[in-house]
Coordinates of N, CA and C in Angstrom, one line a residue:
M1 N -15.5 -20.3 20.4 CA -16.1 -20.3 19.1 C -15.6 -19.1 18.3
M2 N -15.3 -19.4 17.0 CA -14.7 -18.3 16.2 C -15.7 -17.4 15.7
D3 N -15.4 -16.1 15.8 CA -16.3 -15.0 15.2 C -16.0 -15.0 13.7
K4 N -17.1 -15.2 12.9 CA -16.9 -15.3 11.5 C -17.4 -14.0 10.7
S5 N -17.3 -12.9 11.4 CA -17.9 -11.7 10.9 C -16.8 -10.8 10.2
S6 N -15.5 -11.2 10.3 CA -14.4 -10.4 9.7 C -14.2 -10.9 8.3
F7 N -13.7 -9.9 7.5 CA -13.5 -10.2 6.1 C -12.4 -9.4 5.5
L8 N -12.0 -9.7 4.3 CA -11.1 -8.9 3.5 C -11.9 -8.3 2.3
M9 N -11.6 -7.1 2.0 CA -12.2 -6.5 0.8 C -11.1 -6.2 -0.2
V10 N -11.3 -6.7 -1.4 CA -10.2 -6.6 -2.4 C -10.3 -5.2 -3.1
E11 N -9.1 -4.6 -3.1 CA -8.9 -3.3 -3.9 C -8.2 -3.6 -5.2
R12 N -7.3 -4.6 -5.1 CA -6.6 -5.0 -6.3 C -6.0 -6.4 -6.1
G13 N -6.2 -7.3 -7.1 CA -5.7 -8.7 -6.9 C -6.5 -9.7 -7.7
N14 N -6.0 -10.0 -8.9 CA -6.6 -11.0 -9.8 C -6.5 -12.4 -9.0
P15 N -7.5 -13.2 -9.2 CA -8.7 -13.1 -10.1 C -9.9 -12.4 -9.5
Y16 N -9.7 -11.7 -8.4 CA -10.8 -11.1 -7.8 C -11.1 -9.7 -8.4
E17 N -12.3 -9.2 -8.3 CA -12.6 -7.9 -8.8 C -12.6 -6.9 -7.6
R18 N -12.3 -5.6 -8.0 CA -12.3 -4.6 -6.9 C -13.7 -4.6 -6.2
G19 N -13.7 -4.6 -4.9 CA -14.9 -4.6 -4.1 C -15.4 -6.0 -3.7
D20 N -14.7 -7.0 -4.2 CA -15.1 -8.4 -3.7 C -14.8 -8.6 -2.3
V21 N -15.6 -9.3 -1.6 CA -15.5 -9.6 -0.1 C -15.1 -11.0 0.1
I22 N -14.1 -11.3 0.9 CA -13.6 -12.6 1.2 C -13.8 -12.8 2.7
A23 N -14.7 -13.7 3.0 CA -15.0 -14.0 4.4 C -13.8 -14.8 5.1
L24 N -13.5 -14.4 6.3 CA -12.5 -15.1 7.0 C -13.2 -16.1 8.0
T25 N -13.1 -17.4 7.7 CA -13.9 -18.4 8.5 C -13.0 -19.4 9.1
K26 N -11.7 -19.3 9.0 CA -10.8 -20.3 9.5 C -9.8 -19.7 10.5
P27 N -9.3 -20.5 11.4 CA -8.3 -20.1 12.4 C -7.0 -19.7 11.7
I28 N -6.7 -20.4 10.6 CA -5.5 -20.0 9.8 C -5.9 -19.9 8.3
T29 N -5.7 -18.8 7.7 CA -6.0 -18.6 6.3 C -4.7 -18.2 5.6
V30 N -4.3 -19.0 4.7 CA -3.1 -18.8 3.9 C -3.3 -18.0 2.6
L31 N -2.6 -16.9 2.4 CA -2.7 -16.2 1.2 C -1.5 -16.5 0.3
G32 N -1.7 -16.7 -1.0 CA -0.5 -17.1 -1.8 C -0.9 -17.3 -3.3
R33 N -0.1 -18.1 -3.9 CA -0.3 -18.4 -5.4 C -0.4 -19.9 -5.5
K34 N -1.4 -20.3 -6.3 CA -1.7 -21.7 -6.5 C -0.6 -22.3 -7.2
G35 N -0.1 -23.5 -6.8 CA 0.9 -24.3 -7.4 C 0.5 -25.7 -7.7
Q36 N 1.3 -26.5 -8.3 CA 1.0 -27.8 -8.7 C 0.7 -28.7 -7.4
H37 N 1.4 -28.4 -6.3 CA 1.3 -29.2 -5.1 C 0.8 -28.4 -4.0
F38 N 0.3 -27.2 -4.2 CA -0.2 -26.4 -3.1 C -1.3 -25.5 -3.5
D39 N -2.4 -25.4 -2.8 CA -3.5 -24.5 -3.1 C -3.9 -23.7 -1.9
P40 N -3.4 -22.4 -1.8 CA -3.7 -21.6 -0.6 C -5.2 -21.4 -0.4
D41 N -5.6 -20.9 0.8 CA -7.0 -20.6 1.0 C -7.5 -19.5 0.2
I42 N -6.6 -18.5 0.0 CA -6.9 -17.3 -0.9 C -5.8 -17.2 -1.9
A43 N -6.1 -17.5 -3.1 CA -5.1 -17.6 -4.2 C -5.2 -16.4 -5.1
F44 N -4.0 -15.9 -5.5 CA -4.0 -14.7 -6.4 C -3.2 -15.2 -7.6
D45 N -3.6 -14.7 -8.8 CA -2.9 -15.0 -10.1 C -1.9 -13.9 -10.4
N46 N -0.8 -14.0 -9.7 CA 0.3 -13.1 -9.9 C 1.6 -13.7 -9.6
I47 N 2.6 -13.7 -10.5 CA 3.8 -14.4 -10.4 C 4.7 -13.8 -9.3
F48 N 4.4 -12.6 -8.8 CA 5.3 -12.0 -7.8 C 4.8 -12.3 -6.4
V49 N 3.6 -13.0 -6.3 CA 3.1 -13.5 -5.0 C 3.7 -14.9 -4.8
S50 N 4.2 -15.1 -3.6 CA 4.8 -16.4 -3.3 C 3.7 -17.5 -3.1
R51 N 4.1 -18.7 -3.3 CA 3.2 -19.8 -3.1 C 2.5 -19.7 -1.7
Q52 N 3.3 -19.6 -0.7 CA 2.7 -19.4 0.7 C 3.3 -18.0 1.1
H53 N 2.5 -17.0 0.9 CA 3.0 -15.6 1.0 C 2.8 -15.1 2.4
A54 N 1.6 -15.2 2.9 CA 1.2 -14.7 4.3 C 0.1 -15.5 4.8
A55 N -0.1 -15.4 6.1 CA -1.2 -16.1 6.8 C -1.9 -15.2 7.7
L56 N -3.3 -15.3 7.7 CA -4.1 -14.6 8.7 C -4.4 -15.6 9.8
L57 N -4.2 -15.2 11.0 CA -4.3 -16.1 12.2 C -5.4 -15.5 13.1
Y58 N -6.2 -16.4 13.6 CA -7.3 -16.0 14.6 C -7.0 -16.6 15.9
R59 N -6.8 -15.8 16.9 CA -6.5 -16.3 18.3 C -7.2 -15.4 19.3
N60 N -7.9 -16.0 20.3 CA -8.4 -15.2 21.4 C -9.3 -14.0 20.9
G61 N -10.1 -14.3 19.9 CA -11.0 -13.2 19.4 C -10.4 -12.1 18.5
K62 N -9.1 -12.3 18.2 CA -8.5 -11.3 17.3 C -7.7 -11.9 16.2
F63 N -7.6 -11.1 15.1 CA -6.9 -11.5 13.9 C -5.5 -10.9 13.9
S64 N -4.5 -11.6 13.4 CA -3.2 -11.1 13.1 C -2.7 -11.6 11.7
I65 N -1.7 -11.0 11.2 CA -1.1 -11.5 9.9 C 0.3 -11.8 10.1
K66 N 0.8 -12.8 9.4 CA 2.2 -13.2 9.5 C 2.8 -13.4 8.1
D67 N 3.9 -12.9 7.9 CA 4.6 -13.1 6.6 C 5.3 -14.4 6.7
L68 N 5.1 -15.2 5.6 CA 5.6 -16.6 5.5 C 6.9 -16.6 4.7
N69 N 7.8 -15.7 5.0 CA 9.1 -15.6 4.3 C 8.9 -15.4 2.8
S70 N 8.0 -14.5 2.5 CA 7.7 -14.2 1.1 C 8.8 -13.5 0.4
K71 N 8.9 -13.7 -0.9 CA 10.0 -13.1 -1.7 C 9.9 -11.6 -1.8
H72 N 8.7 -11.1 -2.0 CA 8.5 -9.7 -2.3 C 7.7 -8.9 -1.2
G73 N 7.5 -9.6 -0.1 CA 7.1 -8.9 1.1 C 5.6 -8.8 1.3
T74 N 5.3 -8.6 2.6 CA 3.9 -8.4 3.1 C 3.9 -7.0 3.9
F75 N 3.0 -6.2 3.5 CA 3.0 -4.8 4.1 C 1.7 -4.6 4.8
V76 N 1.7 -4.0 5.9 CA 0.5 -3.5 6.7 C 0.6 -2.0 6.9
N77 N -0.4 -1.3 6.3 CA -0.3 0.2 6.4 C 1.0 0.7 6.0
Q78 N 1.6 0.2 4.9 CA 2.8 0.6 4.2 C 4.1 0.2 5.0
E79 N 3.9 -0.5 6.1 CA 5.1 -1.0 6.8 C 5.4 -2.5 6.5
R80 N 6.6 -2.8 6.0 CA 6.9 -4.1 5.6 C 7.2 -5.0 6.8
L81 N 6.6 -6.2 6.9 CA 6.8 -7.1 7.9 C 8.1 -7.9 7.6
A82 N 8.9 -8.1 8.7 CA 10.1 -8.9 8.5 C 9.7 -10.4 8.3
P83 N 10.5 -11.2 7.6 CA 10.2 -12.6 7.4 C 9.7 -13.3 8.7
H84 N 8.6 -13.9 8.6 CA 8.0 -14.7 9.8 C 7.5 -13.8 10.9
D85 N 7.5 -12.4 10.6 CA 7.0 -11.5 11.6 C 5.5 -11.5 11.6
E86 N 4.9 -11.3 12.8 CA 3.4 -11.3 12.9 C 3.0 -10.1 13.7
I87 N 1.9 -9.4 13.2 CA 1.3 -8.3 13.9 C -0.2 -8.4 13.9
S88 N -0.8 -7.8 14.9 CA -2.2 -7.8 15.0 C -2.9 -6.9 14.0
L89 N -4.1 -7.2 13.7 CA -4.8 -6.4 12.7 C -6.0 -5.6 13.3
Q90 N -6.2 -4.4 12.9 CA -7.3 -3.5 13.3 C -8.2 -3.2 12.2
H91 N -9.4 -2.9 12.5 CA -10.4 -2.6 11.5 C -9.9 -1.5 10.6
G92 N -9.9 -1.7 9.3 CA -9.5 -0.6 8.3 C -8.1 -0.8 7.9
D93 N -7.3 -1.7 8.5 CA -5.9 -1.9 8.1 C -5.8 -2.3 6.6
T94 N -4.8 -1.8 5.9 CA -4.5 -2.1 4.5 C -3.4 -3.1 4.5
I95 N -3.7 -4.2 3.7 CA -2.7 -5.3 3.6 C -2.3 -5.3 2.1
V96 N -1.0 -5.3 1.9 CA -0.4 -5.2 0.6 C 0.6 -6.4 0.4
L97 N 0.5 -7.1 -0.7 CA 1.4 -8.2 -1.0 C 2.2 -7.8 -2.2
A98 N 3.5 -8.1 -2.2 CA 4.4 -7.9 -3.3 C 4.3 -6.5 -3.8
G99 N 4.7 -5.5 -3.0 CA 4.7 -4.1 -3.4 C 3.3 -3.6 -3.4
D100 N 2.7 -3.3 -4.5 CA 1.3 -2.8 -4.5 C 0.5 -3.7 -5.5
L101 N 0.9 -4.9 -5.8 CA 0.2 -5.7 -6.8 C -1.0 -6.3 -6.2
I102 N -1.0 -6.6 -4.9 CA -2.2 -7.1 -4.3 C -2.6 -6.2 -3.1
V103 N -3.7 -5.6 -3.1 CA -4.1 -4.6 -2.1 C -5.5 -5.1 -1.5
L104 N -5.5 -5.2 -0.2 CA -6.7 -5.7 0.6 C -6.9 -4.8 1.8
S105 N -8.2 -4.8 2.2 CA -8.6 -4.1 3.4 C -9.2 -5.0 4.4
F106 N -8.7 -5.0 5.6 CA -9.3 -5.8 6.7 C -10.4 -5.1 7.4
S107 N -11.5 -5.8 7.5 CA -12.7 -5.2 8.1 C -13.4 -6.2 9.1
I108 N -14.0 -5.5 10.1 CA -14.7 -6.3 11.1 C -16.2 -5.9 11.0
L109 N -17.1 -6.8 10.7 CA -18.5 -6.5 10.5 C -19.3 -6.5 11.8
S110 N -18.8 -7.3 12.8 CA -19.5 -7.4 14.0 C -19.9 -6.1 14.7
M111 N -21.1 -5.9 15.1 CA -21.5 -4.7 15.9 C -21.6 -5.0 17.4
D112 N -21.1 -6.2 17.8 CA -21.2 -6.5 19.2 C -20.1 -5.7 20.0
E113 N -19.0 -5.3 19.3 CA -17.9 -4.7 20.0 C -17.8 -3.2 19.5
T114 N -17.6 -2.3 20.5 CA -17.4 -0.9 20.1 C -16.1 -0.8 19.4
M115 N -16.2 -0.1 18.2 CA -15.0 0.0 17.4 C -14.1 1.0 18.0
D116 N -12.8 0.8 17.8 CA -11.8 1.8 18.3 C -11.8 3.0 17.3
I117 N -12.0 4.2 17.9 CA -12.1 5.4 17.0 C -10.7 5.9 16.7
T118 N -9.6 5.4 17.4 CA -8.3 5.9 17.2 C -7.8 5.9 15.7
P119 N -8.0 4.8 14.9 CA -7.6 4.8 13.5 C -8.3 5.9 12.7
L120 N -9.6 6.2 13.0 CA -10.3 7.2 12.3 C -9.8 8.6 12.6
I121 N -9.5 8.8 13.9 CA -8.9 10.1 14.4 C -7.6 10.3 13.7
K122 N -6.7 9.3 13.7 CA -5.4 9.4 13.0 C -5.6 9.7 11.5
Q123 N -6.5 9.1 10.9 CA -6.8 9.3 9.5 C -7.2 10.8 9.2
L124 N -8.1 11.3 10.0 CA -8.6 12.7 9.9 C -7.4 13.6 10.2
A125 N -6.6 13.3 11.2 CA -5.5 14.2 11.5 C -4.5 14.2 10.4
A126 N -4.3 13.1 9.8 CA -3.3 13.0 8.7 C -3.8 13.9 7.5
V127 N -5.1 13.9 7.2 CA -5.6 14.8 6.2 C -5.4 16.2 6.5
E128 N -5.7 16.6 7.8 CA -5.5 18.0 8.2 C -4.1 18.4 8.2
A129 N -3.2 17.5 8.6 CA -1.8 17.8 8.6 C -1.2 18.0 7.2
S130 N -1.8 17.3 6.3 CA -1.3 17.4 4.9 C -1.8 18.5 4.2
G131 N -2.5 19.4 4.9 CA -3.0 20.6 4.2 C -4.3 20.4 3.4
G132 N -5.0 19.3 3.7 CA -6.3 19.1 3.0 C -6.1 18.2 1.8
L133 N -4.9 17.7 1.6 CA -4.6 16.8 0.5 C -5.3 15.4 0.8
R134 N -6.0 14.9 -0.2 CA -6.7 13.6 0.0 C -6.4 12.7 -1.2
L135 N -5.9 11.5 -0.9 CA -5.6 10.5 -2.0 C -6.8 9.5 -2.1
N136 N -7.1 9.2 -3.4 CA -8.2 8.2 -3.7 C -7.5 7.1 -4.4
P137 N -7.2 6.0 -3.7 CA -6.5 4.9 -4.3 C -7.3 4.1 -5.4
F138 N -8.7 4.2 -5.3 CA -9.5 3.5 -6.2 C -9.5 4.2 -7.6
K139 N -9.5 5.5 -7.6 CA -9.5 6.3 -8.9 C -8.1 6.7 -9.2
Q140 N -7.1 6.5 -8.3 CA -5.7 7.0 -8.5 C -5.7 8.5 -8.7
E141 N -6.3 9.2 -7.8 CA -6.5 10.6 -7.9 C -5.9 11.3 -6.6
L142 N -5.5 12.5 -6.7 CA -5.2 13.4 -5.6 C -6.2 14.6 -5.6
V143 N -6.9 14.8 -4.5 CA -7.9 15.9 -4.4 C -7.4 16.9 -3.4
Y144 N -7.4 18.2 -3.9 CA -7.0 19.3 -3.0 C -7.9 20.4 -3.3
G145 N -8.9 20.6 -2.3 CA -9.9 21.6 -2.5 C -10.8 21.2 -3.7
E146 N -10.9 22.0 -4.7 CA -11.7 21.7 -5.9 C -10.9 21.1 -7.0
D147 N -9.6 21.0 -6.8 CA -8.7 20.5 -7.8 C -8.6 19.0 -7.7
V148 N -8.6 18.3 -8.8 CA -8.5 16.8 -8.9 C -7.4 16.5 -9.9
C149 N -6.4 15.7 -9.5 CA -5.4 15.3 -10.4 C -5.4 13.8 -10.5
A150 N -5.5 13.3 -11.8 CA -5.6 11.8 -12.0 C -4.2 11.4 -12.5
F151 N -3.8 10.2 -12.0 CA -2.4 9.7 -12.3 C -2.5 8.3 -12.9
S152 N -1.4 7.9 -13.5 CA -1.1 6.5 -13.9 C -0.8 5.8 -12.6
E153 N -0.6 4.5 -12.6 CA -0.3 3.7 -11.4 C 1.0 4.1 -10.8
K154 N 2.1 4.2 -11.6 CA 3.4 4.6 -11.1 C 3.4 6.1 -10.5
E155 N 2.7 6.9 -11.3 CA 2.6 8.3 -10.8 C 1.9 8.4 -9.5
Y156 N 0.8 7.6 -9.3 CA 0.0 7.6 -8.1 C 0.9 7.1 -6.9
K157 N 1.7 6.1 -7.2 CA 2.5 5.6 -6.1 C 3.5 6.6 -5.7
C158 N 4.1 7.4 -6.6 CA 5.0 8.5 -6.3 C 4.3 9.5 -5.4
M159 N 3.1 9.9 -5.8 CA 2.4 10.9 -5.0 C 2.0 10.4 -3.7
E160 N 1.6 9.1 -3.6 CA 1.3 8.5 -2.3 C 2.4 8.6 -1.3
L161 N 3.6 8.3 -1.7 CA 4.8 8.3 -0.8 C 5.1 9.8 -0.5
L162 N 5.1 10.7 -1.4 CA 5.4 12.1 -1.1 C 4.4 12.7 -0.2
V163 N 3.1 12.5 -0.5 CA 2.0 13.0 0.4 C 2.1 12.5 1.8
N164 N 2.4 11.2 1.9 CA 2.5 10.6 3.3 C 3.7 11.1 4.0
H165 N 4.6 11.7 3.3 CA 5.8 12.2 4.0 C 5.9 13.7 3.7
Q166 N 4.8 14.4 3.6 CA 4.8 15.8 3.2 C 5.7 16.6 4.2
G167 N 6.5 17.5 3.6 CA 7.4 18.3 4.4 C 8.6 17.6 4.8
Q168 N 8.8 16.3 4.5 CA 9.9 15.5 4.8 C 10.7 15.1 3.6
F169 N 12.0 14.9 3.8 CA 12.9 14.5 2.7 C 12.6 13.0 2.4
V170 N 12.4 12.8 1.1 CA 12.2 11.4 0.6 C 13.3 11.2 -0.4
S171 N 14.1 10.2 -0.2 CA 15.3 9.9 -1.1 C 14.8 9.2 -2.4
K172 N 15.7 9.3 -3.4 CA 15.4 8.6 -4.6 C 15.4 7.1 -4.4
D173 N 16.2 6.6 -3.6 CA 16.1 5.1 -3.3 C 14.8 4.7 -2.7
Q174 N 14.3 5.6 -1.8 CA 12.9 5.3 -1.2 C 11.9 5.2 -2.3
L175 N 11.9 6.2 -3.2 CA 11.0 6.2 -4.3 C 11.1 5.0 -5.2
K176 N 12.3 4.6 -5.5 CA 12.5 3.4 -6.3 C 11.9 2.2 -5.7
V177 N 12.2 2.0 -4.4 CA 11.7 0.8 -3.7 C 10.2 0.8 -3.6
Y178 N 9.6 1.9 -3.4 CA 8.2 2.0 -3.3 C 7.4 1.9 -4.6
I179 N 8.0 2.5 -5.6 CA 7.3 2.6 -6.9 C 7.5 1.4 -7.8
W180 N 8.7 0.8 -7.7 CA 9.1 -0.3 -8.6 C 9.5 -1.6 -7.8
P181 N 8.6 -2.0 -6.9 CA 9.0 -3.2 -6.1 C 9.2 -4.5 -6.9
E182 N 8.6 -4.5 -8.1 CA 8.7 -5.7 -8.9 C 10.1 -5.9 -9.5
R183 N 10.9 -4.8 -9.4 CA 12.3 -4.9 -9.9 C 13.3 -5.2 -8.8
S184 N 12.8 -5.5 -7.6 CA 13.8 -5.8 -6.5 C 13.6 -7.2 -6.1
Y185 N 14.7 -7.9 -5.8 CA 14.6 -9.3 -5.5 C 15.2 -9.6 -4.1
G186 N 15.5 -8.6 -3.4 CA 16.0 -8.8 -2.1 C 15.4 -7.7 -1.1
T187 N 15.4 -8.0 0.2 CA 14.7 -7.2 1.2 C 15.3 -5.8 1.2
D188 N 16.6 -5.6 1.1 CA 17.3 -4.3 1.2 C 17.8 -3.9 -0.2
E189 N 17.4 -4.5 -1.2 CA 17.9 -4.2 -2.6 C 17.1 -3.0 -3.2
V190 N 17.9 -2.1 -3.8 CA 17.2 -1.0 -4.5 C 16.9 -1.4 -5.9
P191 N 15.7 -1.3 -6.4 CA 15.3 -1.7 -7.7 C 16.2 -1.1 -8.8
D192 N 16.4 -1.8 -9.9 CA 17.2 -1.3 -11.0 C 16.3 -0.4 -11.8
V193 N 16.4 0.9 -11.4 CA 15.6 2.0 -12.0 C 16.6 3.1 -12.4
S194 N 16.6 3.5 -13.6 CA 17.6 4.5 -14.1 C 17.1 5.9 -13.6
S195 N 18.1 6.8 -13.5 CA 17.8 8.2 -13.1 C 16.9 8.8 -14.1
E196 N 17.0 8.5 -15.4 CA 16.1 9.0 -16.4 C 14.7 8.6 -16.2
E197 N 14.4 7.4 -15.8 CA 13.1 6.9 -15.5 C 12.5 7.7 -14.4
L198 N 13.2 7.8 -13.3 CA 12.7 8.5 -12.1 C 12.5 10.0 -12.4
N199 N 13.4 10.6 -13.1 CA 13.3 12.0 -13.5 C 12.1 12.3 -14.4
A200 N 11.8 11.4 -15.3 CA 10.7 11.5 -16.2 C 9.4 11.4 -15.4
L201 N 9.4 10.4 -14.4 CA 8.2 10.3 -13.6 C 7.9 11.5 -12.8
I202 N 8.9 12.1 -12.2 CA 8.8 13.3 -11.4 C 8.3 14.4 -12.3
Y203 N 8.8 14.5 -13.5 CA 8.4 15.6 -14.4 C 6.9 15.5 -14.7
R204 N 6.4 14.3 -14.9 CA 5.0 14.1 -15.3 C 4.1 14.5 -14.1
V205 N 4.6 14.1 -12.9 CA 3.8 14.4 -11.7 C 3.8 15.9 -11.4
R206 N 5.0 16.5 -11.6 CA 5.0 18.0 -11.4 C 4.1 18.7 -12.4
K207 N 4.1 18.2 -13.6 CA 3.3 18.9 -14.6 C 1.8 18.8 -14.3
K208 N 1.4 17.6 -13.7 CA 0.0 17.4 -13.4 C -0.5 18.2 -12.1
T209 N 0.5 18.5 -11.2 CA 0.1 19.1 -10.0 C 0.6 20.6 -9.9
R210 N 1.0 21.1 -11.1 CA 1.5 22.5 -11.1 C 0.4 23.4 -10.6
G211 N 0.8 24.4 -9.8 CA -0.1 25.3 -9.2 C -0.8 24.8 -7.9
I212 N -0.6 23.6 -7.6 CA -1.1 23.0 -6.3 C 0.0 22.6 -5.4
L213 N 0.9 21.8 -5.9 CA 2.0 21.3 -5.1 C 3.4 21.8 -5.6
D214 N 4.3 21.7 -4.7 CA 5.7 22.0 -5.1 C 6.6 20.9 -4.7
I215 N 7.2 20.2 -5.7 CA 8.1 19.1 -5.4 C 9.5 19.6 -5.5
E216 N 10.1 19.9 -4.4 CA 11.5 20.5 -4.4 C 12.6 19.4 -4.5
S217 N 13.5 19.6 -5.4 CA 14.7 18.7 -5.5 C 15.7 19.1 -4.5
I218 N 16.3 18.1 -3.8 CA 17.3 18.3 -2.8 C 18.6 17.8 -3.3
R219 N 19.4 18.6 -3.8 CA 20.8 18.3 -4.2 C 20.9 17.0 -5.0
G220 N 19.8 16.8 -5.8 CA 19.9 15.6 -6.7 C 19.7 14.3 -5.9
K221 N 19.5 14.3 -4.6 CA 19.4 13.1 -3.8 C 18.0 12.7 -3.5
G222 N 17.0 13.6 -3.6 CA 15.7 13.3 -3.3 C 14.8 14.5 -3.4
Y223 N 13.6 14.4 -2.7 CA 12.6 15.4 -2.9 C 11.9 15.7 -1.6
I224 N 11.3 16.9 -1.6 CA 10.4 17.3 -0.5 C 9.1 17.9 -1.1
L225 N 8.0 17.4 -0.7 CA 6.7 17.9 -1.2 C 6.1 19.0 -0.2
Q226 N 5.7 20.1 -0.8 CA 4.9 21.1 -0.1 C 3.7 21.5 -0.9
T227 N 2.7 22.0 -0.3 CA 1.6 22.6 -1.0 C 1.9 24.1 -1.3
Q228 N 1.3 24.6 -2.4 CA 1.5 26.0 -2.7 C 1.0 26.9 -1.6
A229 N 0.1 26.4 -0.8 CA -0.5 27.2 0.3 C 0.6 27.4 1.4
D230 N 1.6 26.6 1.4 CA 2.7 26.8 2.4 C 3.6 28.0 2.0
G231 N 3.4 28.6 0.9 CA 4.1 29.8 0.5 C 5.4 29.5 -0.3
L232 N 5.6 28.2 -0.7 CA 6.8 27.9 -1.5 C 6.5 28.1 -2.9
T233 N 7.5 28.3 -3.7 CA 7.4 28.5 -5.1 C 8.3 27.5 -5.8

């Protein structure tokens, strides 16, 4: 008998509102865009979402997600699934379709099973490792101690990638792929984004985080993010 206590919570995705809950009640739930000859189980009003984009599968008491050869990709916790690839889902996993245009959270409501604390430990460890930096995707803010920086959508995506790779080199191509997925039409294709656009974005982010973060340019090829507490200038 299928456990019907699992659901998706919408963070972003028309026609749903942020915070909407979509119950998962079928063994196979297709996510996509409604067409003249096809109506997915969960339909989004976005031209970058494929007609049959991804599917949630319920087997042996567990859910998994499979990419249905979508054009702009299915991501779980920022990792892109290969076409037709399938991975299991854990409570709290983030599902993203078409870059960051559709953002969902997978949740398990049932209290019959003891929840795995590992994802929570990893999340807390990530905050500690990042020097106390905390991202708020709902408000598109970065919080560091008592400092709060608010960003536009593209600025926030830039910060999200840099913070998640704090202390590591992030190339300009990585930033372009992550921030402008709507401009890429192939799995390995770098979006058509000019150097001027990227430089202007980095300038705005630096200006908003001045005195908190240091975004170091590396030979014009990419960037490394550090906090001011790390002693960098």
